[in-house]
Coordinates of N, CA and C in Angstrom, one line a residue:
R1337 N 0.8 -1.2 0.0 CA 0.0 0.0 0.0 C 0.9 1.2 0.0
A1338 N 0.6 2.2 -0.8 CA 1.3 3.4 -1.0 C 1.0 4.4 0.2
P1339 N 1.9 5.3 0.5 CA 1.6 6.2 1.6 C 0.5 7.2 1.2
P1340 N -0.4 7.6 2.2 CA -1.4 8.6 1.9 C -0.8 10.0 1.8
A1341 N -1.6 10.9 1.2 CA -1.1 12.3 1.1 C -0.9 12.9 2.5
G1342 N 0.2 13.6 2.6 CA 0.6 14.3 3.9 C 1.4 13.4 4.8
A1343 N 1.5 12.1 4.5 CA 2.2 11.2 5.4 C 3.7 11.4 5.2
L1344 N 4.5 11.3 6.3 CA 5.9 11.5 6.2 C 6.4 12.7 5.5
P1345 N 5.9 13.9 5.9 CA 6.2 15.1 5.2 C 7.7 15.5 5.1
K1346 N 8.5 15.0 6.0 CA 9.9 15.4 5.9 C 10.9 14.3 5.5
L1347 N 10.3 13.2 5.1 CA 11.1 12.0 4.8 C 12.0 12.3 3.5
A1348 N 13.3 12.2 3.6 CA 14.2 12.5 2.5 C 14.7 11.3 1.8
F1349 N 15.0 10.2 2.5 CA 15.5 9.0 1.9 C 14.5 7.8 2.2
L1350 N 14.1 7.2 1.2 CA 13.1 6.1 1.3 C 13.7 4.9 0.6
D1351 N 14.1 3.8 1.4 CA 14.6 2.6 0.9 C 13.7 1.5 1.2
L1352 N 13.0 1.0 0.1 CA 12.1 -0.1 0.2 C 12.6 -1.3 -0.6
G1353 N 13.9 -1.3 -0.8 CA 14.6 -2.4 -1.5 C 14.4 -3.8 -0.8
N1354 N 14.4 -4.8 -1.7 CA 14.4 -6.2 -1.2 C 13.1 -6.6 -0.5
N1355 N 12.0 -6.1 -1.0 CA 10.7 -6.4 -0.4 C 9.7 -7.1 -1.3
S1356 N 10.1 -7.5 -2.5 CA 9.3 -8.2 -3.5 C 7.9 -7.4 -3.7
L1357 N 8.0 -6.1 -3.8 CA 6.8 -5.3 -3.9 C 6.1 -5.4 -5.2
G1358 N 6.8 -5.6 -6.3 CA 6.2 -5.8 -7.6 C 5.6 -4.6 -8.3
D1359 N 5.0 -4.9 -9.4 CA 4.3 -3.9 -10.2 C 3.1 -3.3 -9.5
A1360 N 2.4 -4.2 -8.7 CA 1.2 -3.7 -8.0 C 1.5 -2.5 -7.1
F1361 N 2.7 -2.6 -6.4 CA 3.1 -1.5 -5.5 C 3.3 -0.3 -6.3
C1362 N 4.0 -0.4 -7.5 CA 4.3 0.7 -8.3 C 3.0 1.4 -8.8
A1363 N 2.1 0.6 -9.1 CA 0.8 1.1 -9.6 C 0.1 1.9 -8.4
A1364 N 0.1 1.3 -7.2 CA -0.5 2.0 -6.1 C 0.3 3.3 -5.7
L1365 N 1.6 3.3 -5.8 CA 2.4 4.4 -5.5 C 2.1 5.5 -6.6
A1366 N 2.1 5.1 -7.9 CA 1.8 6.0 -9.0 C 0.4 6.7 -8.8
D1367 N -0.6 5.9 -8.3 CA -1.9 6.5 -8.1 C -1.9 7.5 -7.0
A1368 N -1.2 7.2 -5.9 CA -1.1 8.1 -4.8 C -0.3 9.4 -5.2
L1369 N 0.7 9.2 -6.0 CA 1.5 10.4 -6.4 C 0.7 11.2 -7.4
S1370 N -0.1 10.6 -8.2 CA -0.9 11.3 -9.2 C -2.1 12.1 -8.5
A1371 N -2.6 11.5 -7.4 CA -3.7 12.1 -6.7 C -3.3 13.4 -6.0
D1372 N -2.1 13.5 -5.5 CA -1.7 14.7 -4.8 C -0.2 14.8 -4.9
P1373 N 0.4 15.1 -6.1 CA 1.8 15.2 -6.2 C 2.6 16.1 -5.3
A1374 N 1.9 17.2 -4.9 CA 2.5 18.2 -4.0 C 2.6 17.7 -2.6
A1375 N 1.9 16.7 -2.2 CA 1.9 16.3 -0.8 C 2.5 14.9 -0.5
V1376 N 2.4 14.0 -1.5 CA 2.9 12.6 -1.2 C 4.4 12.6 -1.4
L1377 N 5.1 12.3 -0.3 CA 6.6 12.1 -0.4 C 7.3 13.3 -1.0
R1378 N 6.9 14.4 -0.7 CA 7.4 15.6 -1.4 C 8.8 16.0 -1.1
C1379 N 9.4 15.5 0.0 CA 10.8 15.8 0.3 C 11.8 14.6 0.0
V1380 N 11.3 13.5 -0.6 CA 12.1 12.4 -0.9 C 13.1 12.8 -2.0
S1381 N 14.4 12.7 -1.7 CA 15.4 12.9 -2.7 C 16.1 11.6 -3.2
R1382 N 16.0 10.6 -2.4 CA 16.5 9.3 -2.8 C 15.4 8.2 -2.6
L1383 N 15.1 7.5 -3.7 CA 14.1 6.5 -3.6 C 14.7 5.2 -4.1
T1384 N 14.7 4.2 -3.3 CA 15.3 2.9 -3.6 C 14.2 1.8 -3.7
L1385 N 14.0 1.3 -4.9 CA 13.0 0.2 -5.1 C 13.7 -1.0 -5.7
S1386 N 15.0 -1.1 -5.4 CA 15.8 -2.2 -6.0 C 15.3 -3.6 -5.4
A1387 N 15.5 -4.6 -6.2 CA 15.2 -6.0 -5.8 C 13.8 -6.2 -5.3
N1388 N 12.9 -5.7 -6.2 CA 11.5 -5.8 -5.8 C 10.6 -6.5 -6.8
R1389 N 11.2 -7.1 -7.8 CA 10.4 -7.8 -8.9 C 9.6 -6.8 -9.7
I1390 N 10.1 -5.6 -9.9 CA 9.4 -4.6 -10.7 C 9.7 -4.9 -12.1
G1391 N 8.7 -4.9 -12.9 CA 8.9 -5.1 -14.4 C 8.6 -3.9 -15.2
C1392 N 8.4 -4.0 -16.4 CA 8.2 -2.9 -17.3 C 6.9 -2.1 -17.0
A1393 N 5.9 -2.9 -16.6 CA 4.6 -2.2 -16.3 C 4.8 -1.3 -15.1
G1394 N 5.5 -1.8 -14.1 CA 5.7 -1.0 -12.9 C 6.5 0.2 -13.1
A1395 N 7.6 0.1 -13.9 CA 8.5 1.2 -14.2 C 7.7 2.2 -15.0
A1396 N 6.9 1.8 -16.0 CA 6.1 2.7 -16.8 C 5.1 3.4 -16.0
R1397 N 4.4 2.7 -15.1 CA 3.4 3.4 -14.2 C 4.1 4.5 -13.3
L1398 N 5.2 4.1 -12.8 CA 5.9 5.1 -11.9 C 6.4 6.3 -12.7
A1399 N 6.8 6.1 -13.9 CA 7.3 7.2 -14.8 C 6.3 8.2 -15.0
G1400 N 5.0 7.9 -15.1 CA 3.9 8.8 -15.4 C 3.9 10.0 -14.4
P1401 N 3.6 9.7 -13.1 CA 3.6 10.8 -12.2 C 4.9 11.6 -12.0
V1402 N 6.0 10.9 -12.1 CA 7.3 11.5 -12.0 C 7.5 12.6 -13.1
A1403 N 7.0 12.2 -14.3 CA 7.1 13.1 -15.4 C 6.2 14.3 -15.2
E1404 N 5.1 14.1 -14.4 CA 4.2 15.2 -14.2 C 4.6 16.1 -13.0
G1405 N 5.7 15.8 -12.4 CA 6.2 16.6 -11.3 C 6.1 16.0 -9.9
A1406 N 5.6 14.8 -9.8 CA 5.6 14.2 -8.4 C 7.0 13.9 -8.0
L1407 N 7.2 13.7 -6.7 CA 8.5 13.6 -6.1 C 9.4 14.7 -6.5
P1408 N 9.0 16.0 -6.2 CA 9.7 17.1 -6.8 C 11.2 17.3 -6.4
R1409 N 11.6 16.6 -5.3 CA 13.0 16.7 -4.9 C 13.8 15.5 -5.2
L1410 N 13.2 14.6 -6.0 CA 13.9 13.3 -6.3 C 15.2 13.6 -7.1
Q1411 N 16.3 13.0 -6.6 CA 17.6 13.2 -7.3 C 18.2 11.8 -7.7
F1412 N 17.9 10.8 -6.9 CA 18.4 9.5 -7.1 C 17.3 8.4 -7.1
L1413 N 17.2 7.6 -8.2 CA 16.2 6.6 -8.3 C 16.9 5.3 -8.5
A1414 N 16.8 4.3 -7.6 CA 17.4 3.0 -7.7 C 16.4 2.0 -8.0
L1415 N 16.5 1.4 -9.2 CA 15.6 0.3 -9.7 C 16.4 -0.9 -10.1
A1416 N 17.5 -1.1 -9.4 CA 18.4 -2.2 -9.7 C 17.8 -3.5 -9.3
W1417 N 18.3 -4.6 -9.9 CA 18.0 -5.9 -9.6 C 16.4 -6.2 -9.6
N1418 N 15.8 -5.6 -10.6 CA 14.4 -5.9 -10.9 C 14.2 -6.7 -12.2
Q1419 N 13.1 -6.6 -12.8 CA 12.8 -7.3 -14.0 C 12.5 -6.3 -15.1
I1420 N 13.1 -5.1 -15.0 CA 12.8 -4.1 -16.0 C 13.5 -4.4 -17.3
G1421 N 12.7 -4.4 -18.4 CA 13.3 -4.7 -19.7 C 13.2 -3.4 -20.6
D1422 N 13.3 -3.6 -21.8 CA 13.4 -2.5 -22.8 C 12.2 -1.6 -22.7
A1423 N 11.0 -2.1 -22.6 CA 9.8 -1.2 -22.6 C 9.8 -0.3 -21.3
G1424 N 10.3 -0.8 -20.2 CA 10.3 0.0 -19.0 C 11.4 1.1 -19.0
A1425 N 12.5 0.7 -19.5 CA 13.6 1.7 -19.7 C 13.2 2.8 -20.7
E1426 N 12.6 2.4 -21.8 CA 12.1 3.3 -22.8 C 11.0 4.2 -22.2
A1427 N 10.1 3.7 -21.4 CA 9.0 4.5 -20.8 C 9.6 5.6 -20.0
M1428 N 10.7 5.3 -19.2 CA 11.3 6.4 -18.4 C 12.0 7.4 -19.2
A1429 N 12.8 6.9 -20.2 CA 13.5 7.8 -21.1 C 12.6 8.7 -21.9
A1430 N 11.5 8.1 -22.4 CA 10.6 8.9 -23.2 C 10.0 10.1 -22.5
R1431 N 9.9 10.0 -21.1 CA 9.4 11.0 -20.3 C 10.5 11.8 -19.7
G1432 N 11.7 11.6 -20.0 CA 12.9 12.1 -19.4 C 13.1 13.6 -19.5
K1433 N 12.4 14.3 -20.4 CA 12.5 15.7 -20.5 C 11.5 16.4 -19.7
L1434 N 10.7 15.7 -18.9 CA 9.5 16.3 -18.3 C 9.6 16.2 -16.7
G1435 N 9.0 17.1 -16.1 CA 8.8 17.0 -14.6 C 10.1 16.7 -13.8
T1436 N 10.0 15.9 -12.9 CA 11.1 15.6 -11.9 C 12.2 14.9 -12.6
F1437 N 12.0 14.2 -13.7 CA 13.0 13.5 -14.5 C 14.1 14.5 -14.9
R1438 N 13.8 15.8 -15.0 CA 14.7 16.8 -15.4 C 15.8 17.1 -14.3
R1439 N 15.4 16.7 -13.0 CA 16.3 16.9 -11.9 C 17.1 15.7 -11.5
L1440 N 16.7 14.5 -12.1 CA 17.3 13.3 -11.7 C 18.8 13.2 -12.0
E1441 N 19.6 13.0 -10.9 CA 21.1 12.9 -11.1 C 21.6 11.5 -11.2
G1442 N 20.9 10.6 -10.6 CA 21.4 9.2 -10.6 C 20.2 8.2 -10.9
L1443 N 20.5 7.4 -11.9 CA 19.5 6.3 -12.2 C 20.2 5.0 -12.2
Y1444 N 19.8 4.1 -11.4 CA 20.5 2.8 -11.2 C 19.6 1.7 -11.7
L1445 N 20.0 1.1 -12.8 CA 19.3 0.0 -13.5 C 20.1 -1.3 -13.6
H1446 N 21.3 -1.4 -12.9 CA 22.1 -2.6 -13.0 C 21.3 -3.8 -12.4
G1447 N 21.6 -4.9 -12.9 CA 21.0 -6.2 -12.5 C 19.6 -6.5 -13.2
N1448 N 19.2 -5.6 -14.0 CA 17.9 -5.8 -14.8 C 18.3 -6.6 -16.1
R1449 N 18.3 -7.9 -15.9 CA 18.8 -8.7 -17.0 C 17.9 -8.8 -18.2
A1450 N 16.7 -8.3 -18.1 CA 15.8 -8.2 -19.2 C 16.1 -7.1 -20.2
L1451 N 17.0 -6.2 -19.8 CA 17.4 -5.1 -20.7 C 18.3 -5.6 -21.8
S1452 N 17.8 -5.4 -23.0 CA 18.6 -6.0 -24.1 C 19.4 -4.9 -24.8
T1453 N 20.2 -5.2 -25.8 CA 20.9 -4.3 -26.6 C 20.0 -3.3 -27.2
A1454 N 18.8 -3.8 -27.7 CA 17.9 -2.9 -28.4 C 17.3 -1.8 -27.4
G1455 N 17.1 -2.3 -26.1 CA 16.6 -1.3 -25.1 C 17.7 -0.3 -24.8
L1456 N 18.9 -0.7 -24.7 CA 20.0 0.3 -24.5 C 20.2 1.2 -25.7
D1457 N 20.0 0.7 -26.9 CA 20.1 1.6 -28.1 C 19.0 2.7 -27.9
A1458 N 17.8 2.3 -27.6 CA 16.7 3.3 -27.4 C 17.0 4.3 -26.3
L1459 N 17.5 3.8 -25.2 CA 17.9 4.7 -24.1 C 19.0 5.6 -24.5
A1460 N 20.0 5.1 -25.1 CA 21.2 5.9 -25.6 C 20.7 7.0 -26.5
A1461 N 19.8 6.7 -27.4 CA 19.3 7.7 -28.4 C 18.6 8.8 -27.6
R1462 N 17.8 8.5 -26.6 CA 17.1 9.5 -25.8 C 18.1 10.3 -25.0
L1463 N 19.2 9.7 -24.6 CA 20.2 10.4 -23.7 C 21.1 11.3 -24.6
T1464 N 21.2 11.1 -25.9 CA 22.1 11.8 -26.7 C 21.6 13.3 -26.9
P1465 N 22.4 14.3 -26.6 CA 22.0 15.7 -26.7 C 21.8 16.1 -28.1
E1466 N 20.9 17.0 -28.3 CA 20.7 17.6 -29.7 C 21.0 19.0 -29.5
P1467 N 22.2 19.5 -30.0 CA 22.6 20.9 -29.9 C 21.5 21.8 -30.5
R1468 N 21.3 22.9 -29.8 CA 20.3 23.8 -30.3 C 20.9 25.2 -30.6
H1469 N 22.1 25.4 -30.4 CA 22.7 26.7 -30.5 C 23.8 26.7 -31.6
S1470 N 23.9 27.8 -32.4 CA 24.8 27.8 -33.5 C 26.2 27.9 -33.2
Q1471 N 26.6 28.2 -31.9 CA 28.0 28.3 -31.5 C 28.6 27.0 -31.4
I1472 N 27.9 25.9 -31.5 CA 28.5 24.6 -31.4 C 29.1 24.2 -32.8
D1473 N 30.3 23.9 -32.8 CA 31.0 23.5 -34.0 C 31.1 22.0 -34.1
A1474 N 30.3 21.5 -35.0 CA 30.2 20.0 -35.1 C 31.5 19.3 -35.4
R1475 N 32.5 20.1 -35.9 CA 33.8 19.5 -36.2 C 34.7 19.3 -34.9
L1476 N 34.3 19.8 -33.8 CA 35.0 19.6 -32.6 C 34.8 18.1 -32.1
T1477 N 35.9 17.5 -31.7 CA 35.7 16.2 -31.1 C 35.6 16.4 -29.6
L1478 N 35.3 15.3 -28.9 CA 35.2 15.4 -27.4 C 36.5 15.9 -26.8
D1479 N 37.7 15.5 -27.4 CA 38.9 16.0 -26.9 C 39.2 17.5 -27.1
D1480 N 38.6 18.0 -28.2 CA 38.9 19.4 -28.6 C 37.9 20.3 -27.9
R1481 N 36.9 19.8 -27.3 CA 35.8 20.7 -26.8 C 36.5 21.5 -25.6
P1482 N 36.3 22.8 -25.6 CA 36.9 23.7 -24.6 C 36.2 23.4 -23.2
P1483 N 37.0 23.5 -22.2 CA 36.5 23.3 -20.8 C 35.6 24.6 -20.5
G1484 N 34.8 24.4 -19.5 CA 34.0 25.6 -19.1 C 32.5 25.3 -19.1
P1485 N 31.8 26.4 -19.4 CA 30.3 26.2 -19.3 C 29.7 25.2 -20.3
P1486 N 28.6 24.7 -20.0 CA 27.9 23.8 -20.9 C 27.8 24.4 -22.3
L1487 N 27.8 23.5 -23.3 CA 27.6 23.9 -24.7 C 26.1 24.2 -24.9
W1488 N 25.3 23.8 -24.0 CA 23.8 24.0 -24.1 C 23.4 24.9 -22.9
P1489 N 23.5 26.3 -23.0 CA 23.2 27.1 -21.9 C 21.8 26.9 -21.3
D1490 N 20.8 26.5 -22.1 CA 19.5 26.2 -21.6 C 19.3 24.7 -21.2
G1491 N 20.4 24.0 -21.1 CA 20.3 22.6 -20.8 C 20.3 21.8 -22.1
P1492 N 20.8 20.6 -22.1 CA 20.7 19.8 -23.4 C 19.3 19.4 -23.7
S1493 N 19.1 19.3 -25.0 CA 17.7 18.8 -25.4 C 17.8 17.3 -25.5
C1494 N 17.7 16.7 -24.3 CA 17.7 15.2 -24.3 C 17.0 14.8 -23.0
A1495 N 16.8 13.5 -22.9 CA 16.2 12.9 -21.7 C 17.2 13.0 -20.5
L1496 N 16.6 13.2 -19.3 CA 17.4 13.2 -18.1 C 18.5 14.2 -18.1
P1497 N 18.3 15.5 -18.4 CA 19.3 16.5 -18.6 C 20.3 16.7 -17.4
S1498 N 19.9 16.4 -16.2 CA 20.7 16.6 -15.0 C 21.5 15.3 -14.6
L1499 N 21.3 14.2 -15.4 CA 21.9 12.9 -15.0 C 23.4 13.0 -14.9
Q1500 N 23.9 12.5 -13.9 CA 25.4 12.4 -13.7 C 25.9 11.0 -13.6
T1501 N 25.0 10.1 -13.1 CA 25.4 8.7 -12.9 C 24.3 7.7 -13.4
L1502 N 24.7 6.8 -14.2 CA 23.8 5.8 -14.8 C 24.5 4.4 -14.6
T1503 N 23.8 3.5 -14.0 CA 24.3 2.1 -13.9 C 23.5 1.2 -14.7
L1504 N 24.1 0.2 -15.4 CA 23.4 -0.7 -16.3 C 24.0 -2.1 -16.1
P1505 N 23.2 -3.1 -16.6 CA 23.7 -4.5 -16.4 C 25.1 -4.7 -17.0
K1506 N 25.9 -5.5 -16.3 CA 27.3 -5.8 -16.7 C 27.4 -6.4 -18.0
G1507 N 26.4 -7.2 -18.5 CA 26.5 -7.9 -19.7 C 26.5 -6.9 -20.9
H1508 N 26.3 -5.6 -20.7 CA 26.3 -4.7 -21.8 C 27.5 -3.7 -21.7
A1509 N 28.6 -4.1 -21.1 CA 29.7 -3.2 -20.9 C 30.4 -2.8 -22.2
E1510 N 30.1 -3.6 -23.3 CA 30.7 -3.2 -24.6 C 29.8 -2.3 -25.4
H1511 N 28.7 -1.9 -24.8 CA 27.7 -1.1 -25.6 C 28.3 0.3 -25.9
E1512 N 28.8 0.4 -27.0 CA 29.5 1.7 -27.4 C 28.5 2.9 -27.6
G1513 N 27.3 2.6 -28.0 CA 26.4 3.7 -28.2 C 26.1 4.4 -26.9
M1514 N 26.0 3.6 -25.8 CA 25.7 4.2 -24.5 C 26.9 5.1 -24.0
R1515 N 28.1 4.5 -24.2 CA 29.3 5.3 -23.8 C 29.4 6.6 -24.6
V1516 N 29.1 6.5 -25.9 CA 29.2 7.8 -26.7 C 28.1 8.8 -26.3
A1517 N 26.9 8.3 -26.1 CA 25.8 9.2 -25.6 C 26.1 9.9 -24.3
C1518 N 26.7 9.1 -23.4 CA 27.0 9.7 -22.1 C 28.2 10.6 -22.1
S1519 N 29.1 10.3 -22.9 CA 30.3 11.2 -23.0 C 30.1 12.4 -23.8
A1520 N 29.0 12.4 -24.6 CA 28.7 13.6 -25.5 C 28.0 14.7 -24.7
R1521 N 27.6 14.4 -23.5 CA 26.9 15.4 -22.7 C 27.9 16.2 -21.9
W1522 N 27.4 17.4 -21.5 CA 28.2 18.3 -20.6 C 27.3 18.7 -19.5
P1523 N 27.6 18.4 -18.2 CA 28.7 17.6 -17.8 C 28.5 16.1 -18.2
Y1524 N 29.6 15.4 -18.3 CA 29.5 14.0 -18.7 C 28.7 13.2 -17.8
V1525 N 28.1 12.2 -18.3 CA 27.4 11.2 -17.5 C 28.3 10.0 -17.3
Q1526 N 28.5 9.7 -16.0 CA 29.4 8.5 -15.7 C 28.5 7.3 -15.8
V1527 N 28.8 6.4 -16.7 CA 28.0 5.2 -16.9 C 28.9 4.0 -16.4
K1528 N 28.2 3.2 -15.6 CA 28.9 2.0 -14.9 C 28.1 0.8 -15.3
F1529 N 28.8 -0.3 -15.6 CA 28.2 -1.5 -15.9 C 28.5 -2.5 -14.7
W1530 N 27.5 -2.8 -13.9 CA 27.6 -3.7 -12.8 C 26.7 -4.9 -13.0
S1531 N 27.1 -5.9 -12.2 CA 26.3 -7.2 -12.3 C 25.0 -7.1 -11.5

């Protein structure tokens, strides 16, 4: 059962990992967050739902209210060791330019063995910035890029623009598209491949 509106008003860290909560809990939490996004868990900056048998449906349900601004202080979302596959990762990335996803600094998806190369390709495509300003010289390589302020003063036109850390399943450590997408951003996204 998800927390009611107004419950735990100052809670900053919520770790519900290793509880086999499943997609039903994510649906209940999404409903509670959608009903009153300004009151439910409004101070939570770190949410851990790792090792809970959450699949694509649960990840997609949770992505909805977060994209609408629920969990307004959320900076770190841990969904490691679940059953999230390509559709779940894509659902989060598709909404990654919206709401609270714009503030997310850490996304932990390692241990989700259902994530395939195709899913990582889709996620990498969403994470790749699209330059919007003419001062960007496409001939510059990553090594030639000058240090200093971001190339995108208004933020990159990509999913999860504040992302700094991304963890993915170890079996995809050779996924070059993800490494390129993360290194093309400013500041760079540190991508780690863990088991």
